[in-house]
Structure formats: structure tokens, C-alpha cells
Tab-separated table of C-alpha atoms in Angstrom:
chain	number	residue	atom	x	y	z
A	118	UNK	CA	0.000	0.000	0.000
A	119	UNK	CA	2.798	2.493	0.584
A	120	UNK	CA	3.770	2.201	-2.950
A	121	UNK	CA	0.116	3.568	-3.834
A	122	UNK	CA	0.886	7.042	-2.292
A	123	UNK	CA	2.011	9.777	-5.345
A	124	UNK	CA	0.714	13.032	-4.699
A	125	UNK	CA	0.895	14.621	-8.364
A	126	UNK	CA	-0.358	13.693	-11.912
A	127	UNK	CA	-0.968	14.859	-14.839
A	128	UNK	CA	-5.039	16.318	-15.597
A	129	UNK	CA	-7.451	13.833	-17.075
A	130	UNK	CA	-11.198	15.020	-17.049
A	131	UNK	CA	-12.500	12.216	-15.281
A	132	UNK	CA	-14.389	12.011	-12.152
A	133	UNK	CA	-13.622	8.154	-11.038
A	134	UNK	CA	-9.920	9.359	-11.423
A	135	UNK	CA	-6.813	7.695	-11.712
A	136	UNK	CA	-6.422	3.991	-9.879
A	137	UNK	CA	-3.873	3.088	-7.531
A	138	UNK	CA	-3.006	6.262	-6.188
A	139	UNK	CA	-3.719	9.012	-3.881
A	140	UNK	CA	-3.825	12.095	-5.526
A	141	UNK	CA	-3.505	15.726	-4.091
A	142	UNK	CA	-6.069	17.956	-5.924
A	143	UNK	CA	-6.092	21.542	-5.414
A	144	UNK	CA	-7.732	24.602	-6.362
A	145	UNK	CA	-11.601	24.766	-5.161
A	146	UNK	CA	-11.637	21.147	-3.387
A	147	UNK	CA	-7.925	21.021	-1.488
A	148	UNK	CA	-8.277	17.066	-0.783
A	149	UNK	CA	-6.735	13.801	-1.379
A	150	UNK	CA	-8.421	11.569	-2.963
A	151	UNK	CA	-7.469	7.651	-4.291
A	152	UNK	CA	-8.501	4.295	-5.134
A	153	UNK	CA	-6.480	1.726	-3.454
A	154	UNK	CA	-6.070	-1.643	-5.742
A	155	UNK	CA	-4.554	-3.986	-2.696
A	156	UNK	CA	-7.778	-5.745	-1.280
A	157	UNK	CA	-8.479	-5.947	2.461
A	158	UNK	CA	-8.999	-9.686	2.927
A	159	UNK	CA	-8.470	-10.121	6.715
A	160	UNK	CA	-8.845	-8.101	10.007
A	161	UNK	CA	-5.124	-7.574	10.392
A	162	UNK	CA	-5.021	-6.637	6.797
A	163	UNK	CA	-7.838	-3.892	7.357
A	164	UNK	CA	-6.304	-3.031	11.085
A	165	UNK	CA	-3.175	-2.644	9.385
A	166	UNK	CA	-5.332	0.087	6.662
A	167	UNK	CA	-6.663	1.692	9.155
A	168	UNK	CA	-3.532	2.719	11.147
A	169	UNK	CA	-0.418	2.584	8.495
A	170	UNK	CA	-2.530	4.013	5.472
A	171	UNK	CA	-5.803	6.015	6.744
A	172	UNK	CA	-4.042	7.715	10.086
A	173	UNK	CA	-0.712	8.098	8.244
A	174	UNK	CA	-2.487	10.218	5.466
A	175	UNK	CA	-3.993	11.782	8.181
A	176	UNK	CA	-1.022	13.163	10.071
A	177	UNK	CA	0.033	14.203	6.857
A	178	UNK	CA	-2.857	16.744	6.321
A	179	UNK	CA	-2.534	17.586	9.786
A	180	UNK	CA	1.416	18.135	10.061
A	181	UNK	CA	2.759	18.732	6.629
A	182	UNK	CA	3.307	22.396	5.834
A	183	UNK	CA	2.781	21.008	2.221
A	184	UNK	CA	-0.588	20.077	3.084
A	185	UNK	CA	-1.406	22.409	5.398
A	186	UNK	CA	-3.979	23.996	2.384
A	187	UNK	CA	-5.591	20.644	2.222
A	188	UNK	CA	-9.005	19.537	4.465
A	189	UNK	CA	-10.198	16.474	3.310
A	190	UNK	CA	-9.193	12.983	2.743
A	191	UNK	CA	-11.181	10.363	0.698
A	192	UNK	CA	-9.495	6.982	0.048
A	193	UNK	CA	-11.810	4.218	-1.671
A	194	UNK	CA	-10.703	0.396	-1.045
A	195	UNK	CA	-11.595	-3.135	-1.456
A	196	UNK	CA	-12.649	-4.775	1.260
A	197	UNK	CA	-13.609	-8.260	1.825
A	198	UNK	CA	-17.419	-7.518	2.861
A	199	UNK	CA	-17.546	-9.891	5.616
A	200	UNK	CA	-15.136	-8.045	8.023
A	201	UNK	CA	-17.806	-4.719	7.621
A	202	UNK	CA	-20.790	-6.918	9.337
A	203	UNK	CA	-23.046	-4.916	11.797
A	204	UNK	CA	-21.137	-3.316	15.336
A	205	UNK	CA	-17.996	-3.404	13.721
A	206	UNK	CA	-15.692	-0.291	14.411
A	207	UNK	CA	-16.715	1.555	11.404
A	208	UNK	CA	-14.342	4.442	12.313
A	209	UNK	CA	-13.254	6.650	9.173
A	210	UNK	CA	-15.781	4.693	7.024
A	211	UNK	CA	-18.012	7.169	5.691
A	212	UNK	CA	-19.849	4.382	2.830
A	213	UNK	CA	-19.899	1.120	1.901
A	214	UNK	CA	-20.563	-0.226	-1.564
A	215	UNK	CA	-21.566	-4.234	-1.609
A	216	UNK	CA	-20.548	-5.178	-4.760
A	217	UNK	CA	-20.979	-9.209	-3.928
A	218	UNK	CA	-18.623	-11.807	-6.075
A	219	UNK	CA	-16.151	-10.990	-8.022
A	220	UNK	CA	-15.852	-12.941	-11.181
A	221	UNK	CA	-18.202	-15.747	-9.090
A	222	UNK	CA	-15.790	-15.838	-6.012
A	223	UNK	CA	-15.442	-13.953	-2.591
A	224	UNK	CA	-17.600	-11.395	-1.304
A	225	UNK	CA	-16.705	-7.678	-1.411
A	226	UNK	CA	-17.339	-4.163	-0.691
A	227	UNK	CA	-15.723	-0.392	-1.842
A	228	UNK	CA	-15.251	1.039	1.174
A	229	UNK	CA	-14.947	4.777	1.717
A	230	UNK	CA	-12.619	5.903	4.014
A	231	UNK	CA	-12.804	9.991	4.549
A	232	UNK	CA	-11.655	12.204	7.016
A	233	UNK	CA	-12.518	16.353	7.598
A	234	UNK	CA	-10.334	18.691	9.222
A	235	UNK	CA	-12.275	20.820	11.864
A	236	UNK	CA	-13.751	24.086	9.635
A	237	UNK	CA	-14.927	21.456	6.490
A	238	UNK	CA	-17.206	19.157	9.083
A	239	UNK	CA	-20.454	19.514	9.163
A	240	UNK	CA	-22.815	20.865	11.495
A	241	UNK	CA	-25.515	19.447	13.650
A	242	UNK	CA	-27.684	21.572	11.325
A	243	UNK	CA	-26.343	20.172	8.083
A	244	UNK	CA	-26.743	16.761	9.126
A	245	UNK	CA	-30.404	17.408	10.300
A	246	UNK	CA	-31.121	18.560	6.754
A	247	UNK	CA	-29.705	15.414	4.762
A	248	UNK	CA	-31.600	13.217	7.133
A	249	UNK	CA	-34.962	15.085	6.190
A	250	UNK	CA	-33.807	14.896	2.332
A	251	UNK	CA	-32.797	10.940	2.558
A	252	UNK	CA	-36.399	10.481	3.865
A	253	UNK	CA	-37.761	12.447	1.462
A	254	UNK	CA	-36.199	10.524	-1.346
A	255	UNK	CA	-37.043	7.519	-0.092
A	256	UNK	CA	-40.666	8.391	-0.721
A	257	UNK	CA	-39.755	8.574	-4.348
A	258	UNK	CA	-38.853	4.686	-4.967
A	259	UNK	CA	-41.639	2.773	-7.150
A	260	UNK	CA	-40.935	-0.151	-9.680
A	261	UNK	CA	-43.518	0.470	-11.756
A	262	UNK	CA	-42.714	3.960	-12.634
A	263	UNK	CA	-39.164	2.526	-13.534
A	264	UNK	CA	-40.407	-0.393	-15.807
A	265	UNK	CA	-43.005	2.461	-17.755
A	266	UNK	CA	-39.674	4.628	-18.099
A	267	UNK	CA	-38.020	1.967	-19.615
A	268	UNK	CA	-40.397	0.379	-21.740
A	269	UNK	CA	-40.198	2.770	-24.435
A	270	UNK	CA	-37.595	4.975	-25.740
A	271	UNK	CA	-39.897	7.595	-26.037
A	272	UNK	CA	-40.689	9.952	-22.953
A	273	UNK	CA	-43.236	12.324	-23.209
A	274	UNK	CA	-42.712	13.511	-26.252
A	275	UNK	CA	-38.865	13.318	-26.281
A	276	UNK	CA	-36.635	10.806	-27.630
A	277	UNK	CA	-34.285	9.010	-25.489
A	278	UNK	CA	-30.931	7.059	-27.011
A	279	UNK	CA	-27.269	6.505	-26.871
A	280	UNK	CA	-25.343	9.555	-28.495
A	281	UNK	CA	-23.606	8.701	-31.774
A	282	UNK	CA	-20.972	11.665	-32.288
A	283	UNK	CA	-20.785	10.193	-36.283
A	284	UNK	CA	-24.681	11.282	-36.713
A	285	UNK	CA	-24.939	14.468	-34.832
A	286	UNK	CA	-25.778	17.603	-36.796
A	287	UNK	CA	-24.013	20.717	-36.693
A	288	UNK	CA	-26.364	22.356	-34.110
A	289	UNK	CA	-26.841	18.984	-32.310
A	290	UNK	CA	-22.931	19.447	-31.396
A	291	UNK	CA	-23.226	22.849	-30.363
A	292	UNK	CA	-26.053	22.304	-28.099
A	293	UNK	CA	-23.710	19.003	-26.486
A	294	UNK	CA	-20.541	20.957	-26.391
A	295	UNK	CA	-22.659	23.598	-24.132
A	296	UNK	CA	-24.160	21.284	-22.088
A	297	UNK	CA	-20.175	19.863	-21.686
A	298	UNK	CA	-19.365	23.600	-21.355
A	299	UNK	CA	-21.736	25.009	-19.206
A	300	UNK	CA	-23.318	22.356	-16.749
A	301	UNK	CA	-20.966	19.986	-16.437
A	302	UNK	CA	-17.963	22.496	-16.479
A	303	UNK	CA	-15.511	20.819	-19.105
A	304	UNK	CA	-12.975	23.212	-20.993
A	305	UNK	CA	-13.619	22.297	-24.980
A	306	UNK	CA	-10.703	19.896	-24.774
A	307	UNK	CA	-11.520	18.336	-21.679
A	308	UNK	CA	-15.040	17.443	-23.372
A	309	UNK	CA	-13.604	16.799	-26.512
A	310	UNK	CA	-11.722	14.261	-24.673
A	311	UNK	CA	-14.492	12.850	-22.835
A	312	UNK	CA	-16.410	12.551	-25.697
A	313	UNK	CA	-13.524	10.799	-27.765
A	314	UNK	CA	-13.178	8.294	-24.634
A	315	UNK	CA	-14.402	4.870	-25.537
A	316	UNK	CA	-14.851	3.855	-22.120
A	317	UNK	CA	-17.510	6.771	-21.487
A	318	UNK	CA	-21.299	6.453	-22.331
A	319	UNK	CA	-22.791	9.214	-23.205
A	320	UNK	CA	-27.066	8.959	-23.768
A	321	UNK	CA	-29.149	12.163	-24.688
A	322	UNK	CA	-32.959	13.443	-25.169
A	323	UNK	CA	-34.019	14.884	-27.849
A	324	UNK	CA	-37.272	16.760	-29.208
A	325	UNK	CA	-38.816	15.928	-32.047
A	326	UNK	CA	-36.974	18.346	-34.516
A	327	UNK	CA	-33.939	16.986	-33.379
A	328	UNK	CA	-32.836	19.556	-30.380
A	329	UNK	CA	-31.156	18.106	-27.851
A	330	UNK	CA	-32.341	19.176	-24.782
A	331	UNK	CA	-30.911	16.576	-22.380
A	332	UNK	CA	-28.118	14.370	-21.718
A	333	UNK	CA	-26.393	11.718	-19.016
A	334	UNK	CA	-23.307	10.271	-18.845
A	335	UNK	CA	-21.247	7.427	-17.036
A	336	UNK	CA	-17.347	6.806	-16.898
A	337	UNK	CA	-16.499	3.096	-17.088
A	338	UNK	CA	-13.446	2.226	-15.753
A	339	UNK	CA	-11.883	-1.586	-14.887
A	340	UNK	CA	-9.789	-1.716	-11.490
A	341	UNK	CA	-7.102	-4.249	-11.606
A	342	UNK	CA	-6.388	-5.837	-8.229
A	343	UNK	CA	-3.571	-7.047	-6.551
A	344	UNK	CA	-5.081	-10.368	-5.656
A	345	UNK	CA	-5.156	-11.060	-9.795
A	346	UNK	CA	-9.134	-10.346	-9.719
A	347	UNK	CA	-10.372	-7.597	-11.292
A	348	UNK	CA	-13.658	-5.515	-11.032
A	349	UNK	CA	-15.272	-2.967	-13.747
A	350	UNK	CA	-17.541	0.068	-12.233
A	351	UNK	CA	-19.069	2.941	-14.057
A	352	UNK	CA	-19.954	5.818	-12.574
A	353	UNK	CA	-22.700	7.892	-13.335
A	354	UNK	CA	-21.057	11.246	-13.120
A	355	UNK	CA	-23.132	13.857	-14.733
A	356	UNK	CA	-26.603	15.042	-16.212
A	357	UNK	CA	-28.783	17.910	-17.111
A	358	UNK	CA	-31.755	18.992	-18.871
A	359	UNK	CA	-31.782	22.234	-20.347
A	360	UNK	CA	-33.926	25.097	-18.955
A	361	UNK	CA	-37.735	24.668	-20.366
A	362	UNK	CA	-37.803	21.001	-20.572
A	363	UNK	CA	-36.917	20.063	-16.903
A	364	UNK	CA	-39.729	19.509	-14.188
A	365	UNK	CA	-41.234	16.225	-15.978
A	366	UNK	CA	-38.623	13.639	-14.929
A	367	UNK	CA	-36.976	13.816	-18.245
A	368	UNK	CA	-33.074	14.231	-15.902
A	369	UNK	CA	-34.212	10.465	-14.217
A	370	UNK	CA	-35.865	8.830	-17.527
A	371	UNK	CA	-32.309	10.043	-19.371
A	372	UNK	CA	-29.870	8.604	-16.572
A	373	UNK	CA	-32.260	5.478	-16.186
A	374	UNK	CA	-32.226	3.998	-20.057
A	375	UNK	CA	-27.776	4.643	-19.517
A	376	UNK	CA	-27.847	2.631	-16.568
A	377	UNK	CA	-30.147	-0.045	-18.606
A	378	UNK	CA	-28.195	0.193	-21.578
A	379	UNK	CA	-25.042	-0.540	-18.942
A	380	UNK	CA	-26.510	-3.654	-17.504
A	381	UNK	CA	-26.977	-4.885	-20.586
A	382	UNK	CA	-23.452	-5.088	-22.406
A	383	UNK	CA	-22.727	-8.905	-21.587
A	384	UNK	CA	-19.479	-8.506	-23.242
A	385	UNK	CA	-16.756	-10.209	-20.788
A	386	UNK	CA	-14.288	-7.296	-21.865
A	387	UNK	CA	-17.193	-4.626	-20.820
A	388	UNK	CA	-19.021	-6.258	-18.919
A	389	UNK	CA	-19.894	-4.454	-15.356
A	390	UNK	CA	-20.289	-5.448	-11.865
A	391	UNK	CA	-20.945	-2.483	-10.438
A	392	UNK	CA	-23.035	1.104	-11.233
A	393	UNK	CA	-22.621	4.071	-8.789
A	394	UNK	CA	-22.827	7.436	-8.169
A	395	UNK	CA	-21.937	10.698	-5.851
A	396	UNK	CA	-24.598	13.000	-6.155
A	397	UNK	CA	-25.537	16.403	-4.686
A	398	UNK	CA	-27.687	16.470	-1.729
A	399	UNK	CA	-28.576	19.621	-2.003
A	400	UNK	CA	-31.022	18.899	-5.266
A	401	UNK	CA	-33.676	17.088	-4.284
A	402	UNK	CA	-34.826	16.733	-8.226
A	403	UNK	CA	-31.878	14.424	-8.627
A	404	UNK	CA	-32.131	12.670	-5.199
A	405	UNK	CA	-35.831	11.737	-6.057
A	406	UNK	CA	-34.533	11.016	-9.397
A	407	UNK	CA	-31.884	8.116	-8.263
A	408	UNK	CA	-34.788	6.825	-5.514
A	409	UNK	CA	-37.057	6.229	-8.906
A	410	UNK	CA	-34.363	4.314	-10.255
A	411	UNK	CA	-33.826	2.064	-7.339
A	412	UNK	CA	-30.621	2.572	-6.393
A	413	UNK	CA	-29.489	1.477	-3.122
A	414	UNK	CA	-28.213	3.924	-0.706
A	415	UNK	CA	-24.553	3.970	0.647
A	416	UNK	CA	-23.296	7.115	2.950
A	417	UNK	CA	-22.648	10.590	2.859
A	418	UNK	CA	-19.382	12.192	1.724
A	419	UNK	CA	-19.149	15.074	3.752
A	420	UNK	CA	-18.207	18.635	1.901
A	421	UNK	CA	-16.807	16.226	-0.909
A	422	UNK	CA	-16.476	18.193	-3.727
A	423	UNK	CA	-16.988	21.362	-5.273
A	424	UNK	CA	-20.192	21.950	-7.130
A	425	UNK	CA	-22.087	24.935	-8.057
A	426	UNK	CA	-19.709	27.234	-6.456
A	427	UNK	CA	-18.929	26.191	-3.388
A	428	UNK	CA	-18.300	22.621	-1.052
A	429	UNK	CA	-20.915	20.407	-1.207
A	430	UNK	CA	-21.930	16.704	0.556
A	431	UNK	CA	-22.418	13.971	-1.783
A	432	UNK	CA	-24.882	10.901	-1.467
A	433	UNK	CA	-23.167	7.183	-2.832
A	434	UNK	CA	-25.637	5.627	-3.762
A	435	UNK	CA	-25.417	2.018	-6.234
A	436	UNK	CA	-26.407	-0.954	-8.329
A	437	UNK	CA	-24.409	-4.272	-8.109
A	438	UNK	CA	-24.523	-6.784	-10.653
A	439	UNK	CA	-27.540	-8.714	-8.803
A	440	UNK	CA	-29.393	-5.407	-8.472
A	441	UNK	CA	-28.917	-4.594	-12.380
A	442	UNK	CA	-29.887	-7.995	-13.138
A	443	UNK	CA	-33.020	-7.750	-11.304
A	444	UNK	CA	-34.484	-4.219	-12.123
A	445	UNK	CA	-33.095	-3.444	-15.675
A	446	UNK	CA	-33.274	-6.477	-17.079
A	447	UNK	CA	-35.453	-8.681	-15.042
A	448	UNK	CA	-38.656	-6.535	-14.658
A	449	UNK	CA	-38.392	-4.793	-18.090
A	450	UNK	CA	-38.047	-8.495	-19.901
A	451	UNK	CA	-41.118	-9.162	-17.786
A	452	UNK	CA	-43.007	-5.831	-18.762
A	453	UNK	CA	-42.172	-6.734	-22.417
A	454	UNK	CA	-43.536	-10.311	-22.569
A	455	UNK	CA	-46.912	-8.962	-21.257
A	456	UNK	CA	-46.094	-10.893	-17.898
């Protein structure tokens, strides 16, 4: 694990970020931030996490003039799942992903591990209001809204489909380099790269003179791990709807037929075990949003990253390979044989 600590690296427009390191990021967010690739398989293994990797990194932040700008740590790992079972010490562990088997063996979890320095906690007040919101979105889940969503590729009145960057027209561009541009705050290369990126999905709404008014995206990555498994994840990272066409559920309907388009590439190469996503909990819209589509809830990052000017506290929420199985593919084949 010790060999997994570089602080520097060159920019790639990525959310998941680079694997296998712990990366100092600057600028509006000051934290440190990594995916560790050695799995946690035993209790000395994850005691040994805890208090030569997790409190290390932690005195760092604390001591090091170098670091002495930065205020939050958050360090994702693989974890055999059966160490995390209920009235464990759960100490640094801020939210737990169960992804299940791994290529049909073990039993696993992404753990994250974060830490705040003292004026980038939250208050009493804060953490009053997420409650209130997580009960509110839980009010939102219903299977049969998500089976009528994806039974049909059309949604009131808008198209719904994969983006094909070969067929777009010259205003189709323009309106996707905005959205890249202007909600989800790419330079034109950065989204130029993103969009050139085979491992990203891109899917998009459109009216029916061809504007695009909408689009969703997801970053699929595969994590190589030191114990010769590996594991493939794809984040859903971004959305938006532009303004005049949101308020129907178009932003959930958009995100819901990438995630089903996702659980349906069986190709061994592509093939993932894992969907997930950090996601503002200060919008509501997109909280009720990821309750329609079932997701399963996972932990708060607190003041995680920097959105819409200023810190803000993320909700993990996911769908394992079982999960995906069962709601994307499961109750839509259902729906479509007139079951």
C-alpha cells in the first residue's frame, strides 16, 4: 500500500480518477483523494489500513506544511465484505458499496474511508437537513414507474438514445458541447476528450426536430487488483436537462435507459459489476430522481467536492450486478412479454 501514495499527476477530465493512487487535488476542493487496488482480505489486513494508510495520510494533512492547504481525505478500497458486518468499528468509514462476487468468487465491498479537518465538518444543522432529504427521497422509490420509463424509448414527447458523435448535426454538437461547457464544467478539450473516450457512455434526449435538450453520462473504468481479480464500475457522473424542458422527470428517464443500456453489455471485456454514483444532496430533483431508479443507498461524503460554487456533501448511492440484473433487465423483460 505504501507504494500507492504519489501526490501529483498529470489532468485527465474524469471524475472516477486515476487507480492506484492518492492524488492531491487543489484549487476549489484542497483534498486527497485515491482508489487503493490492494484488497483488504483479513482483520489484520484492514487493522493494518486503518492505522499505516488512513491515520498516516492523516497526520500528513494535519502536520505537513505542504498540506497544510488541504481539508479532506477520501481513500476508496476493497474490502472483503464480511469483516464490515453490523457493530464493527466503522471508524473513518463514511460508505460502503456491496458489490458481492467478483468474477463468481469472494464477497466484497468499496469502502470509503474519509476524514474532515475541523472548519470542512459539518454541522448538527447540516446533518439534520440530509436526514430530512434521505427520507424524502425515499418516498420517491416505485418499480412500476421505472419499468413504464423503460419500456419505451420515447418519454413524453422526447426521444431518449445513446449519443452517436458520427450522426450528430451541426447544431446537435453545439447544443452538447454547451451542455459539456456550461453544466458539467468541461474546458472544450476536456469534453472533446471525454467525448472521444471509448470507455464513457454518453445517452441524450431529444425533441422531435432533433434539439437536444438533455443528456447523461457514465465513466467506465476496470480496477485491476492485486489479488489477480479484477472488477469494472461505471460511474454515473453527470446530467442535465436544459432550462424549459426540466420539471417532468426527463433528468431520471435520461440517466435510467444509460444505466439499462449498462446492464446490458454482456461482453466479458465490458461487462460491469458495479453502477454508482456521488450525487448532490442539495437537489432534491436528482435525489428523487436516483430513488425512482432504485438505487441502493450507501453514505454521505461530507463537503466532498466542489459543485455549483462552493463545497458540497455527496450521497453514494449504487447498483451491483444482482441489483442490475433484477431491475433493468429482469422486470423490463417481464413488462415486455406482457407478464
Amino acid at each position: 500500500m505504501q507504494n500507492q501514495r504519489l501526490t501529483e499527476r498529470q489532468h485527465e477530465p474524469s471524475s472516477i480518477g486515476v487507480i492506484g493512487i492518492v492524488e492531491t487535488q487543489r484549487g476549489e476542493v484542497n483534498r486527497r483523494k485515491g482508489f487503493i487496488t490492494s484488497v483488504v482480505e483479513t482483520e489484520d489486513q484492514l487493522r493494518y489500513f486503518r492505522e499505516h494508510f488512513i491515520n498516516e495520510e492523516i497526520a500528513r494533512m494535519n502536520n505537513s506544511p505542504e498540506l497544510a492547504d488541504i481539508t479532506r481525505l477520501t481513500v476508496r478500497a476493497v474490502v472483503n465484505a464480511d469483516l464490515l458486518s453490523h457493530g464493527r468499528d466503522r471508524d473513518h468509514i463514511e460508505a460502503i458499496i456491496n458489490i458481492g462476487s467478483v468474477k463468481g468468487q469472494g464477497n466484497y465491498a468499496i469502502v470509503y474511508f474519509g476524514y474532515n479537518k475541523v472548519g470542512r465538518q459539518l454541522s448538527s444543522e447540516q446533518r439534520d437537513d440530509y436526514n430530512r432529504r434521505l427520507m424524502l427521497t425515499n418516498l420517491s422509490r416505485d418499480v412500476g414507474n421505472l419499468s413504464g420509463i423503460l419500456s419505451s424509448p420515447n418519454y413524453r414527447g422526447y426521444t431518449i438514445s445513446r449519443l452517436d458523435t458520427e450522426t450528430l448535426t451541426q447544431d446537435q454538437r453545439e447544443g452538447i458541447d454547451e451542455m459539456l461547457r456550461d453544466s458539467f464544467k468541461y474546458s472544450e478539450n476536456d469534453g472533446d476528450r471525454m467525448l472521444a473516450d471509448s470507455r464513457n457512455i454518453f445517452f441524450i434526449a431529444t425533441t422531435a426536430t432533433g434539439q437536444v435538450v438533455g443528456m447523461s453520462m457514465a465513466e467506465r473504468r476496470t480496477v485491476a487488483l492485486n489479488n489477480g481479480e479484477s472488477i469494472t464500475i461505471a460511474e454515473v457522473t453527470n446530467a442535465t436537462v436544459i432550462q424549459g424542458h426540466g420539471g417532468n422527470g426527463l433528468y431520471g428517464a435520461i440517466s435510467a435507459h444509460l444505466i439499462r443500456h449498462i446492464a446490458e453489455d454482456r461482453d466479458p471485456a465490458t461487462r460491469v459489476d458495479l453502477v454508482y454514483s456521488e450525487s448532490n444532496m442539495e437537489r432534491q430533483t436528482l435525489l428523487n430522481a436516483i430513488a425512482m431508479q432504485h438505487r441502493t443507498y450507501a453514505g454521505i461524503l461530507p463537503n466532498n467536492s466542489f459543485v455549483d460554487n462552493g463545497l458540497k456533501t455527496m450521497m453514494v448511492t449504487y447498483l451491483n450486478r444482482q441489483e442490475l440484473d433484477f431491475l433493468y433487465l429482469g422486470e423490463v423483460n417481464r413488462l415486455r412479454r406482457g407478464e
